[in-house]
Coordinates of C-alpha atoms in Angstrom, one line a residue:
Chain A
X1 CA 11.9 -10.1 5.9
X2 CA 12.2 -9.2 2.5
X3 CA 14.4 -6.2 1.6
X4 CA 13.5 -3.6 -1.6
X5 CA 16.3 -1.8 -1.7
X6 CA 15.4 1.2 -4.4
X7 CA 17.2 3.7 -6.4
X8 CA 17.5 6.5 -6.4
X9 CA 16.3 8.3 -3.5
X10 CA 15.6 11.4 -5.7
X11 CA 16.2 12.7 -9.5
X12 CA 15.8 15.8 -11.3
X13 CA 14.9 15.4 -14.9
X14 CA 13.6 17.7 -17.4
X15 CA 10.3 17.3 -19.4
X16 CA 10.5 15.1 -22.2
X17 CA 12.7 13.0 -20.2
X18 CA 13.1 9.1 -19.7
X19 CA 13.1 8.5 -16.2
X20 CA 14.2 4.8 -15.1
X21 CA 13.6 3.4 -11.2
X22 CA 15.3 0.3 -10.1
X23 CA 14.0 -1.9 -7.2
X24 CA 16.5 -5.2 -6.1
X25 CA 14.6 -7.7 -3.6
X26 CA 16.7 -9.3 -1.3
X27 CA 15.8 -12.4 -2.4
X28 CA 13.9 -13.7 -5.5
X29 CA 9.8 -12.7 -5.3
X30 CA 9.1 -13.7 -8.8
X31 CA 6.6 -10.9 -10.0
X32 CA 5.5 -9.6 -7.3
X33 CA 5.9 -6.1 -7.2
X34 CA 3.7 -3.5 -7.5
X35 CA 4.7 0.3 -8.3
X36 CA 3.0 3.2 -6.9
X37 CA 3.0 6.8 -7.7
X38 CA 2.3 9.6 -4.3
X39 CA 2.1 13.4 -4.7
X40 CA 2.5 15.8 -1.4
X41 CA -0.5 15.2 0.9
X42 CA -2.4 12.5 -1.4
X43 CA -2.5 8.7 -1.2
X44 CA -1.0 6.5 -3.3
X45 CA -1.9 5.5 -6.5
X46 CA -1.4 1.9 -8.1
X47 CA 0.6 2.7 -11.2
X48 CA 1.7 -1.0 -11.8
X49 CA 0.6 -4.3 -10.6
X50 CA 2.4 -7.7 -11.1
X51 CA 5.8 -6.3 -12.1
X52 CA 4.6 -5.0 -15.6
X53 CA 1.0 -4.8 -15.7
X54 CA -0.2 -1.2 -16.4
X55 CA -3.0 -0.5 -14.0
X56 CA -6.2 0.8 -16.2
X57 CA -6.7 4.2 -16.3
X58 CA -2.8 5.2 -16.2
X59 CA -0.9 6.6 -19.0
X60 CA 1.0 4.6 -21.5
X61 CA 4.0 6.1 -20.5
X62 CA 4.6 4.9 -17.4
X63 CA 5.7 1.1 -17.1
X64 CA 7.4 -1.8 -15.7
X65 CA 9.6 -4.7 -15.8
X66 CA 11.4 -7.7 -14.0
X67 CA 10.9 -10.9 -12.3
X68 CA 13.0 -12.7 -9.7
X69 CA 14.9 -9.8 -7.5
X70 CA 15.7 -7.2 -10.3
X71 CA 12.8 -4.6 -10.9
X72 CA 12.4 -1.2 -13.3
X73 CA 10.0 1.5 -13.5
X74 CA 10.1 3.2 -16.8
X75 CA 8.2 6.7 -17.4
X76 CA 9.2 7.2 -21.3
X77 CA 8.2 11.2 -21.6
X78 CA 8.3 12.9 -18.1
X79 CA 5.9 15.4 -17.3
X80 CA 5.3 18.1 -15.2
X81 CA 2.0 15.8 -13.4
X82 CA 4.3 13.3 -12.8
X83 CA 6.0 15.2 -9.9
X84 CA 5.9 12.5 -6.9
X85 CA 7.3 10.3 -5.0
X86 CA 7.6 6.5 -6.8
X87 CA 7.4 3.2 -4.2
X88 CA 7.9 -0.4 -5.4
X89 CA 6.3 -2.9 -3.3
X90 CA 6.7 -6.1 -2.9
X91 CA 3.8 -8.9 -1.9
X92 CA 5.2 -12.3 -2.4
X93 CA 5.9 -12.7 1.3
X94 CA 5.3 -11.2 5.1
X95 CA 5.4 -9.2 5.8
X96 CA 5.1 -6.7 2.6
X97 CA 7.5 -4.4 2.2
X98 CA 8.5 -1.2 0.6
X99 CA 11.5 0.4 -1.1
X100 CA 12.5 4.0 0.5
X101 CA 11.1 5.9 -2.1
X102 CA 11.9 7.9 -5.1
X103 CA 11.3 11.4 -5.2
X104 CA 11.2 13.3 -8.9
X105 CA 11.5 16.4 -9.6
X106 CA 11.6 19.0 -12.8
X107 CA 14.8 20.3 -13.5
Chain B
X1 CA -16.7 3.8 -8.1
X2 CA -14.0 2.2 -5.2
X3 CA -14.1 4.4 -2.5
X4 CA -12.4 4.3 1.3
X5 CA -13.2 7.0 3.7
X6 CA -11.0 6.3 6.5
X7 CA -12.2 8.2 10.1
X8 CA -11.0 8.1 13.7
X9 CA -8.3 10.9 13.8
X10 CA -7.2 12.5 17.0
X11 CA -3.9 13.4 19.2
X12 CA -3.9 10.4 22.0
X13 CA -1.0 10.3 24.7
X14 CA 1.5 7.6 25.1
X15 CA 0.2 4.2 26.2
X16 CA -3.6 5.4 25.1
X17 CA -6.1 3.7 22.9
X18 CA -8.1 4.5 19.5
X19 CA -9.9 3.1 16.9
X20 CA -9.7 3.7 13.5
X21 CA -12.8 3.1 10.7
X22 CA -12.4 2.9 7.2
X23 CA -16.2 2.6 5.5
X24 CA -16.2 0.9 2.4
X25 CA -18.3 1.6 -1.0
X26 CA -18.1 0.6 -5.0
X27 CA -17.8 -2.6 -4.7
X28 CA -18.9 -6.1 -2.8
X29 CA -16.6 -5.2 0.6
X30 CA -16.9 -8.9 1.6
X31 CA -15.3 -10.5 -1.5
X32 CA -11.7 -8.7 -0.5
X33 CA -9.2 -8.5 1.7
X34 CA -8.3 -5.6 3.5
X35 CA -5.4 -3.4 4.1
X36 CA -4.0 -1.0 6.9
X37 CA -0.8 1.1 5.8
X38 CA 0.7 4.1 7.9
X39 CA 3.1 6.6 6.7
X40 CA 5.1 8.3 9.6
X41 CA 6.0 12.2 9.2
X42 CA 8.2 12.5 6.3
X43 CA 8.7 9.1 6.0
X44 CA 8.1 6.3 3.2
X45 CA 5.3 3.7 3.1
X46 CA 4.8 0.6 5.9
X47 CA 2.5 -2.1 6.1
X48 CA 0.5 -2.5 9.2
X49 CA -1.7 -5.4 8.6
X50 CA -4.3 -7.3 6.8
X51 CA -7.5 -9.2 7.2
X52 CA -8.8 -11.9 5.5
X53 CA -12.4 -11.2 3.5
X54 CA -14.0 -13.0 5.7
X55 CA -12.0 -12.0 8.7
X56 CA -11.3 -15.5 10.0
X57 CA -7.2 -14.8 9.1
X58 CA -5.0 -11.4 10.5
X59 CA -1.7 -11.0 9.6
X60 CA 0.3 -7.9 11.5
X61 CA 3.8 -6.1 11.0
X62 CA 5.9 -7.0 13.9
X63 CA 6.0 -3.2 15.2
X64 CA 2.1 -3.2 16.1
X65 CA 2.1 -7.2 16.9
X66 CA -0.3 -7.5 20.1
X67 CA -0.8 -3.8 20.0
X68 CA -2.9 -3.5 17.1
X69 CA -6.3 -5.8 16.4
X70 CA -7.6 -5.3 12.6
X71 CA -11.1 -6.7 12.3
X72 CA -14.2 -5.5 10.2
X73 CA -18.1 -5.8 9.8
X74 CA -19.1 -7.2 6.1
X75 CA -22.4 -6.0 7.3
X76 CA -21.6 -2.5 7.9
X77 CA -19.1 -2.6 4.8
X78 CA -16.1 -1.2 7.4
X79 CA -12.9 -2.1 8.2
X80 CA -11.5 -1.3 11.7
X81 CA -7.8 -0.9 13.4
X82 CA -7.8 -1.0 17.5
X83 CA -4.6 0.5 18.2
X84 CA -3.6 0.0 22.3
X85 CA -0.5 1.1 23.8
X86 CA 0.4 3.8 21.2
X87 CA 3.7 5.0 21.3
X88 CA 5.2 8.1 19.5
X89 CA 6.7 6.5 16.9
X90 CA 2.9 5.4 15.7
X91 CA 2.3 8.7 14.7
X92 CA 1.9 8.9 10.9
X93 CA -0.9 9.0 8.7
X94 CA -2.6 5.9 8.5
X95 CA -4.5 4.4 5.2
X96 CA -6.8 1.4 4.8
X97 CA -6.6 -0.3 1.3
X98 CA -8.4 -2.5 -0.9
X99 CA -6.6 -5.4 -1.9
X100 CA -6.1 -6.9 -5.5
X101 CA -6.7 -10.4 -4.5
X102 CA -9.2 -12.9 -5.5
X103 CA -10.6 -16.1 -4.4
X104 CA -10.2 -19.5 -6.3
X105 CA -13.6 -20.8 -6.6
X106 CA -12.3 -24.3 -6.8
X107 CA -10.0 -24.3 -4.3
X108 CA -11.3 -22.0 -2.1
X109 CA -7.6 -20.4 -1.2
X110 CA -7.8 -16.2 -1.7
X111 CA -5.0 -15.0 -3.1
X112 CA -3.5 -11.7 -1.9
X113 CA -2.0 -9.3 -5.0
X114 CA -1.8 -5.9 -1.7
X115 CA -3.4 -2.7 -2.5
X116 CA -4.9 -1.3 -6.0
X117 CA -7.4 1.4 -4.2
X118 CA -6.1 3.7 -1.3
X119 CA -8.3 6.0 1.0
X120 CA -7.6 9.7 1.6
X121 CA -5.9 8.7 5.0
X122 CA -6.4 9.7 8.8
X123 CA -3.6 11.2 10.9
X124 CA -2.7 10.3 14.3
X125 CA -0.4 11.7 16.3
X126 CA 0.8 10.2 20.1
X127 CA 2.3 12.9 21.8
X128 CA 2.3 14.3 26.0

């Protein structure tokens, strides 16, 4: 199976801030990684698709980058709707796996 | 608009049975593949399994292998997990998801891209 290994588990940032996530595959996956954005008690929300593809409908600030086993999700102005918890994803194998998470806060 | 309505949720004890339904609506349900993903208690994300648009091809996690039968009805636009032998550590919410995918016209290959629209989600919980 294919590891995500994702960092960090949480940050505190303040408004205004640029907020970076980092995913690392185990092994090389080309593009395939999605990002998804979860607030408390709602369902994920496809953020990113294809490693840097912004999904339509989502805010210019938020994007991504990578290919092979190196990943980053970028939000360039954090604000206080962006409270959640961030997962990559990775689909270029079975079984599709997850990385543990990243919750961010306000500081 | 894409929209998943997943039903089905109850309390069921260990080594007990039940079905989940997730009905389908927005767009043409028999074009895509499907998605099942749970999310344990204050945990993070797991995929379950996934169908094939026409159904013909399952695919499963290796924690719900033989357990767990994904299947769904293009006519009824729904999308169904059997779940046998629950344990407690299947307790989680549990989503059904559209996927991204697409299929080649000349090849006649789908190609999976996992899950762009999620449902609310349906909790269950195994527990004596």
């Amino acid at each position: 199976d294919i590891q995500m290994t994702q960092s960090p588990s949480s940050l505190s940032a303040s408004v205004g801030d640029r907020v970076t996530i980092t995913c690392q595959a185990s092994q090389g996956i080309s593009n395939s990684v999605n990002w998804y954005q979860q607030k408390p008690g709602k369902a994920p929300k496809l953020l990113i698709y294809d490693a840097s593809n912004l999904q339509t409908g989502v805010p210019s600030r938020f994007s991504g980058s990578g290919s092979g086993t190196d990943f980053t999700f970028t939000m360039s102005s954090l604000q206080p709707e962006d409270i959640a918890t961030y997962y990559c994803l990775q689909y270029d194998s079975l079984p599709w796996t997850f990385g543990q998470g990243t919750k961010v806060e306000i500081k | 608009e894409v929209q998943l309505l997943e039903s089905g949720e109850g309390v069921v004890q260990p080594g007990g049975s039940l079905r989940l339904s997730c009905a389908a609506s927005g767009f043409t349900f028999s074009s895509y593949a499907m998605i099942w993903v749970r999310q344990a208690p204050g945990k993070g994300l797991a995929w379950v399994s996934t169908i094939s648009p026409s159904g013909i091809s399952t695919y499963y996690a290796d924690s719900v292998k033989g357990r767990f039968t994904i299947s769904r009805d293009n006519s009824k636009n729904t999308l169904y997990l059997q779940m046998n032998s629950l344990r407690a550590e299947d307790t989680a919410v549990y989503y059904c998801a559209k996927d991204r995918g697409y299929n080649d016209f000349w090849s006649g290959r789908y190609y999976y891209y996992a899950m762009d629209v999620w449902g609310q989600g349906t909790t269950v919980t195994v527990s004596s």
